[in-house]
Amino acid sequence: MTVILLRHGRSTANTSRTLAGRTPGVGLDDVGRAQADALCTRLDGLPVEAVVRSPLMRCRETVEPLLDRLGLDAEVDDGLVEVDYGSWTGRALSELAEEKIWSVVQQHPSSAVFPDGESLAQMAIRAVSAVRMHDQRLADAAGRDVLWVACSHGDVIKAILADAYGMHLDHFQRIVVEPSSVSVVRYTPHRPFVLRVNDTGGDLTSLGADPTGTVATPTAGDASSDAMPGGNVP
């Protein structure tokens, strides 16, 4: 089973450098909408059979062109929703960098709890559980390997990748996941294989190959850094 972990396209919060969190009505900007359209070309020809997304607007807008192209409906899963940043929600990143908890978020995220929000450890548990549940569900329903897309948020995808790598959550800030980037994990009965990380423009046609064959060599995409709470603007 192979999941394409898709971060939503660039949002209005990304450009304003604020922590959107679960604020309703935060959609894609012009660049983000262009990125969503470009994803159709990048994934064209791949046998994507299912799309699962976060309930937030920016994820819905990101997958809409792809769903139209594929003739699919997305399943919405709260397990893939953005971190509940509590009272940090909506604040400027420059302000948040002055908070005491900022260094905890950066250096020991497994112990970070956002004021009036959730902990990063809670987020990681629900996100990984959601992806593994859908992966198993789709495998059971199809009786074979399935290629599918999960559209979510930067920190959420980083937590899923950290689990696939076997990394402690305290190291997940080392992973970069930019807007509209693609990361790919192939789950097997023995272990996950991370095939792509933060790929913002590479050729994805190899994902359409027979997944029962030799597992592809993991590759990394473009890895230029963007912002918060650990290198990515949510």
PDB file of C-alpha atoms in Angstrom:
ATOM      1  CA  MET A   1       0.000   0.000   0.000  1.00  0.00           C
ATOM      2  CA  THR A   2       1.357   3.417  -0.977  1.00  0.00           C
ATOM      3  CA  VAL A   3       0.137   6.751   0.372  1.00  0.00           C
ATOM      4  CA  ILE A   4       0.928  10.107  -1.185  1.00  0.00           C
ATOM      5  CA  LEU A   5       1.092  12.585   1.698  1.00  0.00           C
ATOM      6  CA  LEU A   6       0.088  15.890   0.142  1.00  0.00           C
ATOM      7  CA  ARG A   7       0.462  19.157   2.001  1.00  0.00           C
ATOM      8  CA  HIS A   8      -2.122  21.769   1.049  1.00  0.00           C
ATOM      9  CA  GLY A   9      -1.068  24.536  -1.322  1.00  0.00           C
ATOM     10  CA  ARG A  10       0.139  27.917  -0.162  1.00  0.00           C
ATOM     11  CA  SER A  11      -2.502  29.631   1.940  1.00  0.00           C
ATOM     12  CA  THR A  12      -3.246  33.215   2.887  1.00  0.00           C
ATOM     13  CA  ALA A  13      -1.847  32.434   6.351  1.00  0.00           C
ATOM     14  CA  ASN A  14       1.421  31.205   4.842  1.00  0.00           C
ATOM     15  CA  THR A  15       1.939  34.522   3.108  1.00  0.00           C
ATOM     16  CA  SER A  16       0.897  36.616   6.129  1.00  0.00           C
ATOM     17  CA  ARG A  17       3.192  34.576   8.398  1.00  0.00           C
ATOM     18  CA  THR A  18       0.463  33.781  10.910  1.00  0.00           C
ATOM     19  CA  LEU A  19      -0.367  30.489  12.588  1.00  0.00           C
ATOM     20  CA  ALA A  20      -3.670  29.553  10.984  1.00  0.00           C
ATOM     21  CA  GLY A  21      -4.274  26.396  12.965  1.00  0.00           C
ATOM     22  CA  ARG A  22      -7.936  25.445  12.717  1.00  0.00           C
ATOM     23  CA  THR A  23      -9.192  28.945  11.954  1.00  0.00           C
ATOM     24  CA  PRO A  24     -12.141  28.560   9.557  1.00  0.00           C
ATOM     25  CA  GLY A  25     -12.088  30.251   6.168  1.00  0.00           C
ATOM     26  CA  VAL A  26      -8.330  30.169   5.582  1.00  0.00           C
ATOM     27  CA  GLY A  27      -8.058  29.275   1.913  1.00  0.00           C
ATOM     28  CA  LEU A  28      -5.416  29.135  -0.787  1.00  0.00           C
ATOM     29  CA  ASP A  29      -3.895  32.267  -2.248  1.00  0.00           C
ATOM     30  CA  ASP A  30      -3.298  32.677  -6.001  1.00  0.00           C
ATOM     31  CA  VAL A  31      -0.061  30.703  -5.833  1.00  0.00           C
ATOM     32  CA  GLY A  32      -1.768  27.957  -3.845  1.00  0.00           C
ATOM     33  CA  ARG A  33      -4.554  27.648  -6.406  1.00  0.00           C
ATOM     34  CA  ALA A  34      -1.977  27.381  -9.177  1.00  0.00           C
ATOM     35  CA  GLN A  35      -0.196  24.689  -7.165  1.00  0.00           C
ATOM     36  CA  ALA A  36      -3.462  22.765  -6.805  1.00  0.00           C
ATOM     37  CA  ASP A  37      -3.965  22.863 -10.576  1.00  0.00           C
ATOM     38  CA  ALA A  38      -0.362  21.766 -11.167  1.00  0.00           C
ATOM     39  CA  LEU A  39      -0.846  18.726  -8.941  1.00  0.00           C
ATOM     40  CA  CYS A  40      -3.257  17.331 -11.519  1.00  0.00           C
ATOM     41  CA  THR A  41      -0.435  17.303 -14.054  1.00  0.00           C
ATOM     42  CA  ARG A  42       2.057  15.822 -11.587  1.00  0.00           C
ATOM     43  CA  LEU A  43      -0.279  12.971 -10.654  1.00  0.00           C
ATOM     44  CA  ASP A  44      -1.674  12.487 -14.155  1.00  0.00           C
ATOM     45  CA  GLY A  45      -1.608   8.847 -15.160  1.00  0.00           C
ATOM     46  CA  LEU A  46      -1.082   7.513 -11.643  1.00  0.00           C
ATOM     47  CA  PRO A  47      -3.667   4.933 -10.515  1.00  0.00           C
ATOM     48  CA  VAL A  48      -4.886   6.928  -7.512  1.00  0.00           C
ATOM     49  CA  GLU A  49      -7.954   5.173  -6.138  1.00  0.00           C
ATOM     50  CA  ALA A  50      -8.851   7.193  -3.055  1.00  0.00           C
ATOM     51  CA  VAL A  51      -8.370  10.635  -1.538  1.00  0.00           C
ATOM     52  CA  VAL A  52      -8.679  11.402   2.176  1.00  0.00           C
ATOM     53  CA  ARG A  53      -8.310  14.951   3.475  1.00  0.00           C
ATOM     54  CA  SER A  54      -8.334  17.204   6.484  1.00  0.00           C
ATOM     55  CA  PRO A  55     -11.676  19.004   6.954  1.00  0.00           C
ATOM     56  CA  LEU A  56     -10.100  22.455   6.666  1.00  0.00           C
ATOM     57  CA  MET A  57     -10.793  24.721   3.695  1.00  0.00           C
ATOM     58  CA  ARG A  58      -7.231  24.908   2.412  1.00  0.00           C
ATOM     59  CA  CYS A  59      -7.064  21.128   2.050  1.00  0.00           C
ATOM     60  CA  ARG A  60     -10.460  20.981   0.368  1.00  0.00           C
ATOM     61  CA  GLU A  61      -9.382  23.610  -2.169  1.00  0.00           C
ATOM     62  CA  THR A  62      -6.108  21.792  -2.789  1.00  0.00           C
ATOM     63  CA  VAL A  63      -7.696  18.473  -3.776  1.00  0.00           C
ATOM     64  CA  GLU A  64     -10.748  19.792  -5.645  1.00  0.00           C
ATOM     65  CA  PRO A  65      -9.034  19.974  -9.080  1.00  0.00           C
ATOM     66  CA  LEU A  66      -7.530  16.518  -8.560  1.00  0.00           C
ATOM     67  CA  LEU A  67     -10.887  15.028  -7.580  1.00  0.00           C
ATOM     68  CA  ASP A  68     -12.479  16.510 -10.701  1.00  0.00           C
ATOM     69  CA  ARG A  69      -9.741  14.958 -12.820  1.00  0.00           C
ATOM     70  CA  LEU A  70     -10.031  11.554 -11.130  1.00  0.00           C
ATOM     71  CA  GLY A  71     -13.817  11.486 -10.843  1.00  0.00           C
ATOM     72  CA  LEU A  72     -13.562  10.740  -7.110  1.00  0.00           C
ATOM     73  CA  ASP A  73     -15.029  12.125  -3.912  1.00  0.00           C
ATOM     74  CA  ALA A  74     -12.761  12.771  -0.945  1.00  0.00           C
ATOM     75  CA  GLU A  75     -13.298  11.247   2.456  1.00  0.00           C
ATOM     76  CA  VAL A  76     -12.929  13.820   5.231  1.00  0.00           C
ATOM     77  CA  ASP A  77     -11.110  12.643   8.364  1.00  0.00           C
ATOM     78  CA  ASP A  78     -10.645  14.720  11.512  1.00  0.00           C
ATOM     79  CA  GLY A  79      -7.590  12.593  12.256  1.00  0.00           C
ATOM     80  CA  LEU A  80      -5.750  14.550   9.553  1.00  0.00           C
ATOM     81  CA  VAL A  81      -6.818  17.995  10.759  1.00  0.00           C
ATOM     82  CA  GLU A  82      -4.271  20.656  11.690  1.00  0.00           C
ATOM     83  CA  VAL A  83      -2.810  20.801  15.190  1.00  0.00           C
ATOM     84  CA  ASP A  84      -5.048  22.552  17.698  1.00  0.00           C
ATOM     85  CA  TYR A  85      -2.697  25.394  18.570  1.00  0.00           C
ATOM     86  CA  GLY A  86      -5.119  26.768  21.171  1.00  0.00           C
ATOM     87  CA  SER A  87      -4.461  30.387  22.097  1.00  0.00           C
ATOM     88  CA  TRP A  88      -1.565  30.502  19.644  1.00  0.00           C
ATOM     89  CA  THR A  89      -4.033  30.292  16.758  1.00  0.00           C
ATOM     90  CA  GLY A  90      -4.085  33.349  14.525  1.00  0.00           C
ATOM     91  CA  ARG A  91      -1.003  34.964  16.033  1.00  0.00           C
ATOM     92  CA  ALA A  92       2.028  36.162  14.089  1.00  0.00           C
ATOM     93  CA  LEU A  93       4.960  33.764  14.012  1.00  0.00           C
ATOM     94  CA  SER A  94       7.316  36.583  14.969  1.00  0.00           C
ATOM     95  CA  GLU A  95       5.371  37.015  18.229  1.00  0.00           C
ATOM     96  CA  LEU A  96       5.227  33.307  18.968  1.00  0.00           C
ATOM     97  CA  ALA A  97       8.996  32.992  18.652  1.00  0.00           C
ATOM     98  CA  GLU A  98       9.267  35.054  21.841  1.00  0.00           C
ATOM     99  CA  GLU A  99       7.117  32.648  23.876  1.00  0.00           C
ATOM    100  CA  LYS A 100       8.835  30.334  26.371  1.00  0.00           C
ATOM    101  CA  ILE A 101       7.216  27.247  24.905  1.00  0.00           C
ATOM    102  CA  TRP A 102       8.689  28.008  21.476  1.00  0.00           C
ATOM    103  CA  SER A 103      12.022  26.398  22.385  1.00  0.00           C
ATOM    104  CA  VAL A 104      10.179  23.319  23.671  1.00  0.00           C
ATOM    105  CA  VAL A 105       8.303  23.047  20.375  1.00  0.00           C
ATOM    106  CA  GLN A 106      11.596  23.227  18.508  1.00  0.00           C
ATOM    107  CA  GLN A 107      13.819  21.054  20.694  1.00  0.00           C
ATOM    108  CA  HIS A 108      11.500  18.675  22.596  1.00  0.00           C
ATOM    109  CA  PRO A 109       8.229  18.628  20.645  1.00  0.00           C
ATOM    110  CA  SER A 110       7.134  15.364  22.260  1.00  0.00           C
ATOM    111  CA  SER A 111       6.581  17.299  25.492  1.00  0.00           C
ATOM    112  CA  ALA A 112       5.036  20.422  23.922  1.00  0.00           C
ATOM    113  CA  VAL A 113       1.426  21.243  24.804  1.00  0.00           C
ATOM    114  CA  PHE A 114      -0.079  24.349  23.216  1.00  0.00           C
ATOM    115  CA  PRO A 115      -1.939  26.653  25.615  1.00  0.00           C
ATOM    116  CA  ASP A 116      -5.640  25.703  25.546  1.00  0.00           C
ATOM    117  CA  GLY A 117      -4.832  23.331  22.671  1.00  0.00           C
ATOM    118  CA  GLU A 118      -3.469  19.839  22.089  1.00  0.00           C
ATOM    119  CA  SER A 119      -0.018  18.372  22.470  1.00  0.00           C
ATOM    120  CA  LEU A 120       2.150  17.456  19.509  1.00  0.00           C
ATOM    121  CA  ALA A 121       2.265  13.914  20.886  1.00  0.00           C
ATOM    122  CA  GLN A 122      -1.543  13.716  20.739  1.00  0.00           C
ATOM    123  CA  MET A 123      -1.475  15.004  17.176  1.00  0.00           C
ATOM    124  CA  ALA A 124       1.100  12.409  16.157  1.00  0.00           C
ATOM    125  CA  ILE A 125      -0.922   9.547  17.614  1.00  0.00           C
ATOM    126  CA  ARG A 126      -4.163  10.530  15.878  1.00  0.00           C
ATOM    127  CA  ALA A 127      -2.480  11.312  12.551  1.00  0.00           C
ATOM    128  CA  VAL A 128      -0.473   8.100  12.344  1.00  0.00           C
ATOM    129  CA  SER A 129      -3.508   6.093  13.463  1.00  0.00           C
ATOM    130  CA  ALA A 130      -5.656   7.712  10.778  1.00  0.00           C
ATOM    131  CA  VAL A 131      -3.206   6.985   7.956  1.00  0.00           C
ATOM    132  CA  ARG A 132      -2.602   3.399   9.024  1.00  0.00           C
ATOM    133  CA  MET A 133      -6.346   2.813   9.446  1.00  0.00           C
ATOM    134  CA  HIS A 134      -7.166   4.088   5.950  1.00  0.00           C
ATOM    135  CA  ASP A 135      -4.247   2.152   4.511  1.00  0.00           C
ATOM    136  CA  GLN A 136      -5.549  -1.087   6.011  1.00  0.00           C
ATOM    137  CA  ARG A 137      -9.160  -0.289   5.100  1.00  0.00           C
ATOM    138  CA  LEU A 138      -8.317   0.298   1.454  1.00  0.00           C
ATOM    139  CA  ALA A 139      -6.169  -2.838   1.312  1.00  0.00           C
ATOM    140  CA  ASP A 140      -8.937  -4.956   2.807  1.00  0.00           C
ATOM    141  CA  ALA A 141     -11.558  -3.501   0.463  1.00  0.00           C
ATOM    142  CA  ALA A 142      -9.468  -3.947  -2.689  1.00  0.00           C
ATOM    143  CA  GLY A 143      -7.706  -7.177  -1.778  1.00  0.00           C
ATOM    144  CA  ARG A 144      -4.532  -5.755  -3.317  1.00  0.00           C
ATOM    145  CA  ASP A 145      -2.166  -2.818  -3.157  1.00  0.00           C
ATOM    146  CA  VAL A 146      -3.752   0.612  -3.601  1.00  0.00           C
ATOM    147  CA  LEU A 147      -2.213   4.024  -4.326  1.00  0.00           C
ATOM    148  CA  TRP A 148      -4.036   6.769  -2.419  1.00  0.00           C
ATOM    149  CA  VAL A 149      -3.677  10.397  -1.373  1.00  0.00           C
ATOM    150  CA  ALA A 150      -3.894  11.916   2.106  1.00  0.00           C
ATOM    151  CA  CYS A 151      -4.047  15.731   2.080  1.00  0.00           C
ATOM    152  CA  SER A 152      -3.105  17.358   5.357  1.00  0.00           C
ATOM    153  CA  HIS A 153      -0.866  19.937   7.050  1.00  0.00           C
ATOM    154  CA  GLY A 154       2.847  20.446   7.586  1.00  0.00           C
ATOM    155  CA  ASP A 155       3.281  19.294  11.178  1.00  0.00           C
ATOM    156  CA  VAL A 156       0.813  16.443  10.694  1.00  0.00           C
ATOM    157  CA  ILE A 157       2.676  15.076   7.681  1.00  0.00           C
ATOM    158  CA  LYS A 158       6.016  15.483   9.454  1.00  0.00           C
ATOM    159  CA  ALA A 159       4.708  13.376  12.339  1.00  0.00           C
ATOM    160  CA  ILE A 160       3.552  10.645   9.933  1.00  0.00           C
ATOM    161  CA  LEU A 161       6.942  10.655   8.226  1.00  0.00           C
ATOM    162  CA  ALA A 162       8.764  10.505  11.549  1.00  0.00           C
ATOM    163  CA  ASP A 163       6.763   7.403  12.455  1.00  0.00           C
ATOM    164  CA  ALA A 164       7.556   5.821   9.086  1.00  0.00           C
ATOM    165  CA  TYR A 165      11.259   6.565   9.588  1.00  0.00           C
ATOM    166  CA  GLY A 166      11.151   5.092  13.103  1.00  0.00           C
ATOM    167  CA  MET A 167      12.246   8.478  14.463  1.00  0.00           C
ATOM    168  CA  HIS A 168      11.396   9.803  17.907  1.00  0.00           C
ATOM    169  CA  LEU A 169       8.965  12.701  17.699  1.00  0.00           C
ATOM    170  CA  ASP A 170      11.658  14.960  19.177  1.00  0.00           C
ATOM    171  CA  HIS A 171      13.428  14.713  15.805  1.00  0.00           C
ATOM    172  CA  PHE A 172      10.449  15.499  13.566  1.00  0.00           C
ATOM    173  CA  GLN A 173      11.387  19.180  13.286  1.00  0.00           C
ATOM    174  CA  ARG A 174      14.312  18.067  11.100  1.00  0.00           C
ATOM    175  CA  ILE A 175      11.850  17.164   8.357  1.00  0.00           C
ATOM    176  CA  VAL A 176      10.757  19.859   5.887  1.00  0.00           C
ATOM    177  CA  VAL A 177       7.319  19.691   4.271  1.00  0.00           C
ATOM    178  CA  GLU A 178       6.525  22.696   2.093  1.00  0.00           C
ATOM    179  CA  PRO A 179       3.137  23.786   0.727  1.00  0.00           C
ATOM    180  CA  SER A 180       1.942  21.567  -2.127  1.00  0.00           C
ATOM    181  CA  SER A 181       4.822  19.140  -1.585  1.00  0.00           C
ATOM    182  CA  VAL A 182       4.455  15.394  -1.992  1.00  0.00           C
ATOM    183  CA  SER A 183       5.899  12.836   0.405  1.00  0.00           C
ATOM    184  CA  VAL A 184       5.362   9.130  -0.182  1.00  0.00           C
ATOM    185  CA  VAL A 185       5.289   6.173   2.186  1.00  0.00           C
ATOM    186  CA  ARG A 186       4.865   2.552   1.177  1.00  0.00           C
ATOM    187  CA  TYR A 187       3.534   0.399   4.019  1.00  0.00           C
ATOM    188  CA  THR A 188       4.384  -3.306   3.988  1.00  0.00           C
ATOM    189  CA  PRO A 189       3.664  -6.111   6.462  1.00  0.00           C
ATOM    190  CA  HIS A 190       7.208  -5.720   7.805  1.00  0.00           C
ATOM    191  CA  ARG A 191       7.926  -1.992   7.874  1.00  0.00           C
ATOM    192  CA  PRO A 192       7.173   1.297   6.111  1.00  0.00           C
ATOM    193  CA  PHE A 193       9.472   2.563   3.359  1.00  0.00           C
ATOM    194  CA  VAL A 194       9.794   6.337   2.842  1.00  0.00           C
ATOM    195  CA  LEU A 195      10.066   6.849  -0.914  1.00  0.00           C
ATOM    196  CA  ARG A 196       9.793  10.644  -1.194  1.00  0.00           C
ATOM    197  CA  VAL A 197      10.003  13.621   1.145  1.00  0.00           C
ATOM    198  CA  ASN A 198       9.093  17.240   0.346  1.00  0.00           C
ATOM    199  CA  ASP A 199       9.064  16.610  -3.397  1.00  0.00           C
ATOM    200  CA  THR A 200       7.891  19.838  -5.006  1.00  0.00           C
ATOM    201  CA  GLY A 201       8.391  19.006  -8.658  1.00  0.00           C
ATOM    202  CA  GLY A 202       9.950  15.624  -9.302  1.00  0.00           C
ATOM    203  CA  ASP A 203       8.688  12.976 -11.696  1.00  0.00           C
ATOM    204  CA  LEU A 204       6.147  10.759  -9.903  1.00  0.00           C
ATOM    205  CA  THR A 205       5.521   8.210 -12.656  1.00  0.00           C
ATOM    206  CA  SER A 206       7.468   5.527 -10.787  1.00  0.00           C
ATOM    207  CA  LEU A 207       4.657   5.447  -8.222  1.00  0.00           C
ATOM    208  CA  GLY A 208       2.478   3.814 -10.860  1.00  0.00           C
ATOM    209  CA  ALA A 209       4.820   0.804 -11.093  1.00  0.00           C
ATOM    210  CA  ASP A 210       3.842  -2.582  -9.711  1.00  0.00           C
ATOM    211  CA  PRO A 211       4.160  -2.145  -5.927  1.00  0.00           C
ATOM    212  CA  THR A 212       4.693  -5.904  -5.504  1.00  0.00           C
ATOM    213  CA  GLY A 213       8.088  -5.544  -7.150  1.00  0.00           C
ATOM    214  CA  THR A 214      11.308  -4.306  -5.639  1.00  0.00           C
ATOM    215  CA  VAL A 215      10.818  -1.341  -3.339  1.00  0.00           C
ATOM    216  CA  ALA A 216      12.165   1.817  -4.922  1.00  0.00           C
ATOM    217  CA  THR A 217      15.213   3.499  -3.496  1.00  0.00           C
ATOM    218  CA  PRO A 218      14.088   6.369  -1.221  1.00  0.00           C
ATOM    219  CA  THR A 219      14.661   9.780  -2.734  1.00  0.00           C
ATOM    220  CA  ALA A 220      14.408  13.280  -1.347  1.00  0.00           C
ATOM    221  CA  GLY A 221      12.751  16.172  -3.094  1.00  0.00           C
ATOM    222  CA  ASP A 222      13.719  19.813  -3.025  1.00  0.00           C
ATOM    223  CA  ALA A 223      14.330  20.796   0.581  1.00  0.00           C
ATOM    224  CA  SER A 224      14.386  24.539   0.891  1.00  0.00           C
ATOM    225  CA  SER A 225      13.262  25.679   4.327  1.00  0.00           C
ATOM    226  CA  ASP A 226      10.076  27.628   5.086  1.00  0.00           C
ATOM    227  CA  ALA A 227       8.898  28.095   8.581  1.00  0.00           C
ATOM    228  CA  MET A 228       7.037  27.052  11.759  1.00  0.00           C
ATOM    229  CA  PRO A 229       6.419  25.624  14.320  1.00  0.00           C
ATOM    230  CA  GLY A 230       9.463  23.736  13.144  1.00  0.00           C
ATOM    231  CA  GLY A 231      10.501  24.959   9.758  1.00  0.00           C
ATOM    232  CA  ASN A 232       7.045  25.017   8.157  1.00  0.00           C
ATOM    233  CA  VAL A 233       4.214  27.507   8.258  1.00  0.00           C
ATOM    234  CA  PRO A 234       1.040  25.463   8.994  1.00  0.00           C
TER     235      PRO A 234
END
